[in-house]
Amino acid sequence: MATMAQEQQAGAAVRSGGQESEIRRHELAAFLRHRREHVTPERVGLPRGPRRRTPGLRREEVAQLAAVGVTWYTWLEQARDIQVSVQVLDALARALMLDPSERVHLFQLAGAVDPTPASRCPTITPALLRMLEQLEPLPACIQNSRYDILAYNRTYARLLCDLDEVPAEDRNCMVLITTNEQWRSSIVLLDETMRLMAAKFRASMAGHLADPAWKMLLKRLRAESEEFCEVWERHEVLGARTKRKEFRNADVGRITVDHTDLWLNPEFGSRMVTYAPADEESRQRLEKLHAIAVERGSAIRV
């Protein structure tokens, strides 16, 4: 049985959690009001009108832009204790035209995990984007430890599939190797590659077992791929390492490359992934692939 001291500690923890939740709600309400008041109607395509007194947008206009109820949004700005889904937070971020830092702040205040973290990362700087471009015709991208593709150059965009056509939320190497047929068909040793990637994914996830974003990704992979489930149940783990890889490109044929990770940020596990040609024929084919990407209008993506 629990002692009186243990019961008092448990009660204090509950009260502390409740106080933190209340503080978060009030901070979220203030942040939403502040952002709403600093977005002009013209920026979101709404007429100002001659009798407008509210600075920025009205509550009903934000609700309309985010496709939520006016009463519900009003409660949110009043710091009431209501549940907010990640879909609604995403809609509010778009309606209020939040920049990447403001979007992160919004999700943190709401105690939620951004479902599309691949779109931005603190390590993606203009200098790194220039590096991606300067590395061409070598394919190169920036990934985090969860295999989200955060940015990539033109040659990488055409290496395994037409990556520009892939929705941002699906630009994850684990998702692509399990669900994208063009990506899968471009990998010469598909079974071995999936096994090794799953082993590295499991090793990386050990430090993120309670992270909702990691759990959401794992749930998706298990639901969409029996192959992944089979290799995942092996409980293999593998650290990062360089490796020679072979790809079967639809435009230029077979390419052999040496894979290298250049680590950028230990906190986020971000790295620049580069593929150097392993032979002269592969070098020439990468140059040809780069020329095709330029001709088709590909650009550095982030």
C-alpha positions as YAML, in Angstrom:
chain: A
units: angstrom
residues:
- id: 1
  name: MET
  ca: [0.00, 0.00, 0.00]
- id: 2
  name: ALA
  ca: [1.13, 3.55, -0.70]
- id: 3
  name: THR
  ca: [2.40, 5.55, 2.25]
- id: 4
  name: MET
  ca: [0.98, 8.96, 3.14]
- id: 5
  name: ALA
  ca: [4.19, 10.57, 1.85]
- id: 6
  name: GLN
  ca: [3.83, 8.79, -1.50]
- id: 7
  name: GLU
  ca: [0.22, 9.89, -1.79]
- id: 8
  name: GLN
  ca: [1.21, 13.48, -1.03]
- id: 9
  name: GLN
  ca: [3.95, 13.32, -3.68]
- id: 10
  name: ALA
  ca: [1.50, 11.92, -6.24]
- id: 11
  name: GLY
  ca: [-1.01, 14.65, -5.44]
- id: 12
  name: ALA
  ca: [1.67, 17.31, -5.79]
- id: 13
  name: ALA
  ca: [2.69, 15.90, -9.17]
- id: 14
  name: VAL
  ca: [-0.90, 16.03, -10.42]
- id: 15
  name: ARG
  ca: [-1.29, 19.63, -9.22]
- id: 16
  name: SER
  ca: [2.02, 20.57, -10.83]
- id: 17
  name: GLY
  ca: [0.94, 18.99, -14.10]
- id: 18
  name: GLY
  ca: [-2.36, 20.84, -13.96]
- id: 19
  name: GLN
  ca: [-0.63, 24.15, -13.33]
- id: 20
  name: GLU
  ca: [1.74, 23.60, -16.23]
- id: 21
  name: SER
  ca: [-1.19, 22.74, -18.52]
- id: 22
  name: GLU
  ca: [-2.99, 25.94, -17.48]
- id: 23
  name: ILE
  ca: [0.13, 28.03, -18.11]
- id: 24
  name: ARG
  ca: [0.50, 26.47, -21.56]
- id: 25
  name: ARG
  ca: [-3.14, 27.23, -22.42]
- id: 26
  name: HIS
  ca: [-2.76, 30.89, -21.45]
- id: 27
  name: GLU
  ca: [0.52, 31.21, -23.35]
- id: 28
  name: LEU
  ca: [-1.10, 29.60, -26.40]
- id: 29
  name: ALA
  ca: [-4.10, 31.95, -26.18]
- id: 30
  name: ALA
  ca: [-1.86, 35.02, -25.94]
- id: 31
  name: PHE
  ca: [0.30, 33.83, -28.82]
- id: 32
  name: LEU
  ca: [-2.73, 33.26, -31.08]
- id: 33
  name: ARG
  ca: [-4.17, 36.68, -30.25]
- id: 34
  name: HIS
  ca: [-0.84, 38.37, -30.92]
- id: 35
  name: ARG
  ca: [-0.37, 36.67, -34.28]
- id: 36
  name: ARG
  ca: [-3.98, 37.29, -35.32]
- id: 37
  name: GLU
  ca: [-3.61, 41.01, -34.60]
- id: 38
  name: HIS
  ca: [-0.46, 41.21, -36.73]
- id: 39
  name: VAL
  ca: [-1.83, 39.60, -39.90]
- id: 40
  name: THR
  ca: [-3.54, 42.14, -42.14]
- id: 41
  name: PRO
  ca: [-6.62, 41.10, -44.14]
- id: 42
  name: GLU
  ca: [-4.80, 41.96, -47.37]
- id: 43
  name: ARG
  ca: [-2.08, 39.36, -46.66]
- id: 44
  name: VAL
  ca: [-4.64, 36.54, -46.64]
- id: 45
  name: GLY
  ca: [-6.76, 37.87, -49.50]
- id: 46
  name: LEU
  ca: [-9.61, 39.38, -47.45]
- id: 47
  name: PRO
  ca: [-11.10, 42.86, -47.99]
- id: 48
  name: ARG
  ca: [-10.37, 45.36, -45.23]
- id: 49
  name: GLY
  ca: [-13.71, 47.19, -45.42]
- id: 50
  name: PRO
  ca: [-14.36, 50.77, -44.27]
- id: 51
  name: ARG
  ca: [-15.58, 49.99, -40.73]
- id: 52
  name: ARG
  ca: [-12.86, 47.62, -39.52]
- id: 53
  name: ARG
  ca: [-11.67, 48.44, -35.99]
- id: 54
  name: THR
  ca: [-9.92, 45.20, -35.10]
- id: 55
  name: PRO
  ca: [-6.15, 45.31, -35.70]
- id: 56
  name: GLY
  ca: [-5.29, 42.47, -38.01]
- id: 57
  name: LEU
  ca: [-7.81, 39.66, -38.46]
- id: 58
  name: ARG
  ca: [-11.07, 39.06, -36.63]
- id: 59
  name: ARG
  ca: [-11.58, 35.77, -34.78]
- id: 60
  name: GLU
  ca: [-14.25, 34.67, -37.22]
- id: 61
  name: GLU
  ca: [-11.87, 35.30, -40.13]
- id: 62
  name: VAL
  ca: [-9.18, 33.10, -38.60]
- id: 63
  name: ALA
  ca: [-11.79, 30.44, -37.94]
- id: 64
  name: GLN
  ca: [-12.95, 30.65, -41.56]
- id: 65
  name: LEU
  ca: [-9.40, 30.44, -42.94]
- id: 66
  name: ALA
  ca: [-8.60, 27.45, -40.72]
- id: 67
  name: ALA
  ca: [-11.99, 25.76, -41.34]
- id: 68
  name: VAL
  ca: [-12.87, 25.55, -37.62]
- id: 69
  name: GLY
  ca: [-15.87, 26.79, -35.65]
- id: 70
  name: VAL
  ca: [-15.87, 30.40, -34.46]
- id: 71
  name: THR
  ca: [-16.99, 29.41, -30.96]
- id: 72
  name: TRP
  ca: [-14.30, 26.74, -30.72]
- id: 73
  name: TYR
  ca: [-11.58, 29.16, -31.83]
- id: 74
  name: THR
  ca: [-12.86, 31.78, -29.36]
- id: 75
  name: TRP
  ca: [-12.56, 29.23, -26.56]
- id: 76
  name: LEU
  ca: [-8.99, 28.56, -27.68]
- id: 77
  name: GLU
  ca: [-8.12, 32.27, -27.36]
- id: 78
  name: GLN
  ca: [-9.85, 32.28, -23.97]
- id: 79
  name: ALA
  ca: [-7.47, 29.54, -22.76]
- id: 80
  name: ARG
  ca: [-10.28, 27.08, -22.11]
- id: 81
  name: ASP
  ca: [-9.36, 23.45, -21.48]
- id: 82
  name: ILE
  ca: [-10.15, 21.94, -24.89]
- id: 83
  name: GLN
  ca: [-8.39, 19.37, -27.05]
- id: 84
  name: VAL
  ca: [-6.58, 20.57, -30.18]
- id: 85
  name: SER
  ca: [-5.62, 18.12, -32.92]
- id: 86
  name: VAL
  ca: [-2.41, 18.39, -34.94]
- id: 87
  name: GLN
  ca: [-4.54, 18.89, -38.06]
- id: 88
  name: VAL
  ca: [-6.18, 21.98, -36.53]
- id: 89
  name: LEU
  ca: [-2.81, 23.31, -35.35]
- id: 90
  name: ASP
  ca: [-1.47, 22.88, -38.88]
- id: 91
  name: ALA
  ca: [-4.49, 24.76, -40.28]
- id: 92
  name: LEU
  ca: [-4.03, 27.58, -37.76]
- id: 93
  name: ALA
  ca: [-0.33, 27.84, -38.58]
- id: 94
  name: ARG
  ca: [-1.21, 28.28, -42.24]
- id: 95
  name: ALA
  ca: [-4.06, 30.69, -41.58]
- id: 96
  name: LEU
  ca: [-1.86, 32.92, -39.40]
- id: 97
  name: MET
  ca: [1.05, 32.64, -41.85]
- id: 98
  name: LEU
  ca: [3.48, 31.46, -39.15]
- id: 99
  name: ASP
  ca: [7.13, 31.18, -40.05]
- id: 100
  name: PRO
  ca: [9.03, 27.95, -39.14]
- id: 101
  name: SER
  ca: [10.08, 29.16, -35.67]
- id: 102
  name: GLU
  ca: [6.56, 30.38, -34.87]
- id: 103
  name: ARG
  ca: [5.11, 27.07, -36.06]
- id: 104
  name: VAL
  ca: [7.44, 25.14, -33.73]
- id: 105
  name: HIS
  ca: [6.39, 27.45, -30.87]
- id: 106
  name: LEU
  ca: [2.70, 26.87, -31.61]
- id: 107
  name: PHE
  ca: [3.02, 23.08, -31.45]
- id: 108
  name: GLN
  ca: [5.16, 23.25, -28.30]
- id: 109
  name: LEU
  ca: [2.61, 25.43, -26.51]
- id: 110
  name: ALA
  ca: [-0.15, 23.01, -27.51]
- id: 111
  name: GLY
  ca: [1.91, 20.05, -26.26]
- id: 112
  name: ALA
  ca: [1.71, 18.44, -29.70]
- id: 113
  name: VAL
  ca: [4.16, 17.02, -32.23]
- id: 114
  name: ASP
  ca: [4.33, 18.63, -35.66]
- id: 115
  name: PRO
  ca: [3.29, 15.92, -38.19]
- id: 116
  name: THR
  ca: [5.46, 17.46, -40.93]
- id: 117
  name: PRO
  ca: [8.83, 18.13, -39.32]
- id: 118
  name: ALA
  ca: [10.71, 17.31, -42.50]
- id: 119
  name: SER
  ca: [9.88, 20.63, -44.01]
- id: 120
  name: ARG
  ca: [12.25, 22.61, -41.77]
- id: 121
  name: CYS
  ca: [15.25, 21.95, -39.59]
- id: 122
  name: PRO
  ca: [17.57, 24.25, -37.62]
- id: 123
  name: THR
  ca: [20.55, 22.87, -39.55]
- id: 124
  name: ILE
  ca: [19.26, 23.91, -42.99]
- id: 125
  name: THR
  ca: [21.14, 27.13, -43.61]
- id: 126
  name: PRO
  ca: [21.75, 29.02, -46.87]
- id: 127
  name: ALA
  ca: [25.39, 27.91, -46.67]
- id: 128
  name: LEU
  ca: [24.37, 24.24, -46.56]
- id: 129
  name: LEU
  ca: [22.03, 24.72, -49.51]
- id: 130
  name: ARG
  ca: [24.93, 26.20, -51.45]
- id: 131
  name: MET
  ca: [27.03, 23.16, -50.49]
- id: 132
  name: LEU
  ca: [24.35, 20.84, -51.84]
- id: 133
  name: GLU
  ca: [24.43, 22.74, -55.12]
- id: 134
  name: GLN
  ca: [28.26, 22.85, -55.27]
- id: 135
  name: LEU
  ca: [28.46, 19.08, -54.78]
- id: 136
  name: GLU
  ca: [26.63, 18.44, -58.06]
- id: 137
  name: PRO
  ca: [26.75, 16.31, -60.13]
- id: 138
  name: LEU
  ca: [27.19, 14.22, -56.97]
- id: 139
  name: PRO
  ca: [23.78, 13.36, -55.47]
- id: 140
  name: ALA
  ca: [23.46, 14.77, -51.95]
- id: 141
  name: CYS
  ca: [20.74, 15.42, -49.40]
- id: 142
  name: ILE
  ca: [20.31, 16.31, -45.74]
- id: 143
  name: GLN
  ca: [18.53, 13.80, -43.51]
- id: 144
  name: ASN
  ca: [17.80, 13.51, -39.80]
- id: 145
  name: SER
  ca: [18.11, 10.35, -37.70]
- id: 146
  name: ARG
  ca: [14.51, 9.42, -38.54]
- id: 147
  name: TYR
  ca: [15.37, 9.33, -42.28]
- id: 148
  name: ASP
  ca: [13.31, 12.45, -43.08]
- id: 149
  name: ILE
  ca: [14.75, 14.09, -46.22]
- id: 150
  name: LEU
  ca: [15.13, 17.73, -45.17]
- id: 151
  name: ALA
  ca: [16.78, 19.12, -48.32]
- id: 152
  name: TYR
  ca: [18.32, 17.75, -51.51]
- id: 153
  name: ASN
  ca: [20.05, 18.81, -54.71]
- id: 154
  name: ARG
  ca: [18.90, 18.30, -58.29]
- id: 155
  name: THR
  ca: [20.87, 15.12, -58.98]
- id: 156
  name: TYR
  ca: [19.52, 13.45, -55.83]
- id: 157
  name: ALA
  ca: [16.02, 14.49, -56.89]
- id: 158
  name: ARG
  ca: [16.30, 12.20, -59.95]
- id: 159
  name: LEU
  ca: [18.45, 9.40, -58.49]
- id: 160
  name: LEU
  ca: [15.85, 6.94, -57.16]
- id: 161
  name: CYS
  ca: [12.58, 8.54, -58.23]
- id: 162
  name: ASP
  ca: [11.13, 11.93, -59.16]
- id: 163
  name: LEU
  ca: [11.42, 13.19, -55.60]
- id: 164
  name: ASP
  ca: [9.86, 16.56, -56.46]
- id: 165
  name: GLU
  ca: [6.59, 14.74, -57.14]
- id: 166
  name: VAL
  ca: [6.58, 13.06, -53.72]
- id: 167
  name: PRO
  ca: [4.46, 14.87, -51.08]
- id: 168
  name: ALA
  ca: [6.59, 16.50, -48.39]
- id: 169
  name: GLU
  ca: [5.14, 14.26, -45.66]
- id: 170
  name: ASP
  ca: [6.28, 11.17, -47.61]
- id: 171
  name: ARG
  ca: [9.87, 12.34, -48.16]
- id: 172
  name: ASN
  ca: [11.26, 9.84, -45.70]
- id: 173
  name: CYS
  ca: [13.61, 7.07, -46.81]
- id: 174
  name: MET
  ca: [11.88, 4.43, -44.65]
- id: 175
  name: VAL
  ca: [8.49, 5.37, -46.11]
- id: 176
  name: LEU
  ca: [9.85, 5.46, -49.67]
- id: 177
  name: ILE
  ca: [11.60, 2.10, -49.49]
- id: 178
  name: THR
  ca: [8.42, 0.47, -48.19]
- id: 179
  name: THR
  ca: [5.73, 2.20, -50.29]
- id: 180
  name: ASN
  ca: [7.18, 3.91, -53.39]
- id: 181
  name: GLU
  ca: [7.55, 1.44, -56.27]
- id: 182
  name: GLN
  ca: [9.85, 3.65, -58.33]
- id: 183
  name: TRP
  ca: [12.18, 4.14, -55.36]
- id: 184
  name: ARG
  ca: [12.13, 0.41, -54.56]
- id: 185
  name: SER
  ca: [12.85, -0.63, -58.14]
- id: 186
  name: SER
  ca: [15.88, 1.67, -58.24]
- id: 187
  name: ILE
  ca: [17.65, -0.17, -55.39]
- id: 188
  name: VAL
  ca: [19.62, -3.15, -56.71]
- id: 189
  name: LEU
  ca: [19.85, -5.02, -53.38]
- id: 190
  name: LEU
  ca: [16.42, -4.11, -52.04]
- id: 191
  name: ASP
  ca: [16.02, -6.81, -49.36]
- id: 192
  name: GLU
  ca: [19.46, -6.23, -47.89]
- id: 193
  name: THR
  ca: [19.04, -2.45, -47.98]
- id: 194
  name: MET
  ca: [15.69, -2.60, -46.18]
- id: 195
  name: ARG
  ca: [17.13, -4.89, -43.51]
- id: 196
  name: LEU
  ca: [20.11, -2.59, -42.90]
- id: 197
  name: MET
  ca: [17.95, 0.55, -42.83]
- id: 198
  name: ALA
  ca: [15.53, -1.04, -40.36]
- id: 199
  name: ALA
  ca: [18.47, -2.00, -38.14]
- id: 200
  name: LYS
  ca: [19.85, 1.55, -38.18]
- id: 201
  name: PHE
  ca: [16.35, 2.96, -37.61]
- id: 202
  name: ARG
  ca: [15.93, 0.71, -34.55]
- id: 203
  name: ALA
  ca: [19.32, 1.77, -33.17]
- id: 204
  name: SER
  ca: [18.43, 5.46, -33.59]
- id: 205
  name: MET
  ca: [14.96, 5.03, -32.12]
- id: 206
  name: ALA
  ca: [16.39, 3.77, -28.82]
- id: 207
  name: GLY
  ca: [16.92, 7.40, -27.85]
- id: 208
  name: HIS
  ca: [13.41, 8.44, -28.93]
- id: 209
  name: LEU
  ca: [11.15, 5.69, -27.60]
- id: 210
  name: ALA
  ca: [8.71, 8.17, -26.06]
- id: 211
  name: ASP
  ca: [8.78, 10.60, -29.00]
- id: 212
  name: PRO
  ca: [5.32, 10.68, -30.67]
- id: 213
  name: ALA
  ca: [6.79, 11.49, -34.10]
- id: 214
  name: TRP
  ca: [8.93, 8.36, -34.03]
- id: 215
  name: LYS
  ca: [6.04, 6.25, -32.77]
- id: 216
  name: MET
  ca: [3.76, 7.62, -35.50]
- id: 217
  name: LEU
  ca: [6.32, 6.75, -38.18]
- id: 218
  name: LEU
  ca: [6.85, 3.23, -36.82]
- id: 219
  name: LYS
  ca: [3.08, 2.67, -36.66]
- id: 220
  name: ARG
  ca: [2.75, 3.78, -40.29]
- id: 221
  name: LEU
  ca: [5.57, 1.51, -41.50]
- id: 222
  name: ARG
  ca: [4.09, -1.50, -39.73]
- id: 223
  name: ALA
  ca: [0.64, -0.81, -41.12]
- id: 224
  name: GLU
  ca: [1.75, -0.28, -44.72]
- id: 225
  name: SER
  ca: [4.47, -2.91, -45.22]
- id: 226
  name: GLU
  ca: [4.56, -6.59, -44.29]
- id: 227
  name: GLU
  ca: [8.19, -6.64, -45.46]
- id: 228
  name: PHE
  ca: [9.09, -4.02, -42.91]
- id: 229
  name: CYS
  ca: [7.28, -5.94, -40.15]
- id: 230
  name: GLU
  ca: [9.34, -9.04, -40.95]
- id: 231
  name: VAL
  ca: [12.72, -7.30, -40.77]
- id: 232
  name: TRP
  ca: [11.67, -5.18, -37.77]
- id: 233
  name: GLU
  ca: [10.89, -8.31, -35.74]
- id: 234
  name: ARG
  ca: [14.50, -9.46, -36.14]
- id: 235
  name: HIS
  ca: [15.53, -6.83, -33.58]
- id: 236
  name: GLU
  ca: [18.77, -6.14, -35.42]
- id: 237
  name: VAL
  ca: [20.66, -2.93, -34.65]
- id: 238
  name: LEU
  ca: [23.37, -1.23, -36.67]
- id: 239
  name: GLY
  ca: [25.29, 2.01, -36.30]
- id: 240
  name: ALA
  ca: [25.98, 4.48, -39.10]
- id: 241
  name: ARG
  ca: [28.67, 3.46, -41.56]
- id: 242
  name: THR
  ca: [29.86, 4.08, -45.09]
- id: 243
  name: LYS
  ca: [28.76, 1.62, -47.73]
- id: 244
  name: ARG
  ca: [28.99, 1.01, -51.46]
- id: 245
  name: LYS
  ca: [25.56, 1.07, -53.11]
- id: 246
  name: GLU
  ca: [24.16, 0.24, -56.51]
- id: 247
  name: PHE
  ca: [21.20, 1.97, -58.07]
- id: 248
  name: ARG
  ca: [19.22, 1.22, -61.21]
- id: 249
  name: ASN
  ca: [18.32, 4.67, -62.54]
- id: 250
  name: ALA
  ca: [15.48, 4.93, -65.05]
- id: 251
  name: ASP
  ca: [17.24, 7.65, -67.10]
- id: 252
  name: VAL
  ca: [20.91, 6.66, -67.21]
- id: 253
  name: GLY
  ca: [21.13, 3.04, -66.11]
- id: 254
  name: ARG
  ca: [23.14, 1.35, -63.36]
- id: 255
  name: ILE
  ca: [25.18, 3.57, -61.00]
- id: 256
  name: THR
  ca: [27.65, 2.43, -58.34]
- id: 257
  name: VAL
  ca: [28.40, 4.94, -55.57]
- id: 258
  name: ASP
  ca: [30.11, 5.18, -52.19]
- id: 259
  name: HIS
  ca: [27.80, 6.50, -49.49]
- id: 260
  name: THR
  ca: [29.20, 8.87, -46.84]
- id: 261
  name: ASP
  ca: [27.48, 10.69, -43.94]
- id: 262
  name: LEU
  ca: [28.74, 14.13, -42.91]
- id: 263
  name: TRP
  ca: [27.29, 14.84, -39.45]
- id: 264
  name: LEU
  ca: [25.88, 18.34, -38.93]
- id: 265
  name: ASN
  ca: [24.01, 18.47, -35.63]
- id: 266
  name: PRO
  ca: [24.26, 15.85, -32.84]
- id: 267
  name: GLU
  ca: [21.05, 17.07, -31.18]
- id: 268
  name: PHE
  ca: [18.87, 16.44, -34.23]
- id: 269
  name: GLY
  ca: [20.98, 13.63, -35.74]
- id: 270
  name: SER
  ca: [21.16, 15.65, -38.94]
- id: 271
  name: ARG
  ca: [23.67, 14.63, -41.59]
- id: 272
  name: MET
  ca: [24.55, 15.41, -45.16]
- id: 273
  name: VAL
  ca: [24.33, 12.21, -47.20]
- id: 274
  name: THR
  ca: [26.62, 12.13, -50.24]
- id: 275
  name: TYR
  ca: [27.10, 9.60, -53.03]
- id: 276
  name: ALA
  ca: [30.48, 9.65, -54.78]
- id: 277
  name: PRO
  ca: [30.87, 7.62, -58.02]
- id: 278
  name: ALA
  ca: [32.78, 4.40, -57.49]
- id: 279
  name: ASP
  ca: [34.02, 4.18, -61.09]
- id: 280
  name: GLU
  ca: [34.40, 6.24, -64.25]
- id: 281
  name: GLU
  ca: [31.23, 4.92, -65.86]
- id: 282
  name: SER
  ca: [29.18, 5.89, -62.81]
- id: 283
  name: ARG
  ca: [30.78, 9.36, -62.81]
- id: 284
  name: GLN
  ca: [29.74, 9.91, -66.42]
- id: 285
  name: ARG
  ca: [26.22, 8.68, -65.73]
- id: 286
  name: LEU
  ca: [25.86, 11.01, -62.74]
- id: 287
  name: GLU
  ca: [26.94, 13.93, -64.93]
- id: 288
  name: LYS
  ca: [24.32, 12.90, -67.47]
- id: 289
  name: LEU
  ca: [21.69, 12.58, -64.73]
- id: 290
  name: HIS
  ca: [22.53, 16.06, -63.45]
- id: 291
  name: ALA
  ca: [22.16, 17.48, -66.96]
- id: 292
  name: ILE
  ca: [18.74, 15.80, -67.27]
- id: 293
  name: ALA
  ca: [17.66, 17.23, -63.91]
- id: 294
  name: VAL
  ca: [18.71, 20.75, -64.96]
- id: 295
  name: GLU
  ca: [16.95, 20.38, -68.30]
- id: 296
  name: ARG
  ca: [13.73, 19.31, -66.60]
- id: 297
  name: GLY
  ca: [13.79, 22.32, -64.30]
- id: 298
  name: SER
  ca: [14.68, 20.65, -61.01]
- id: 299
  name: ALA
  ca: [15.96, 22.92, -58.24]
- id: 300
  name: ILE
  ca: [17.50, 22.68, -54.79]
- id: 301
  name: ARG
  ca: [14.66, 21.67, -52.47]
- id: 302
  name: VAL
  ca: [14.08, 22.31, -48.79]
...
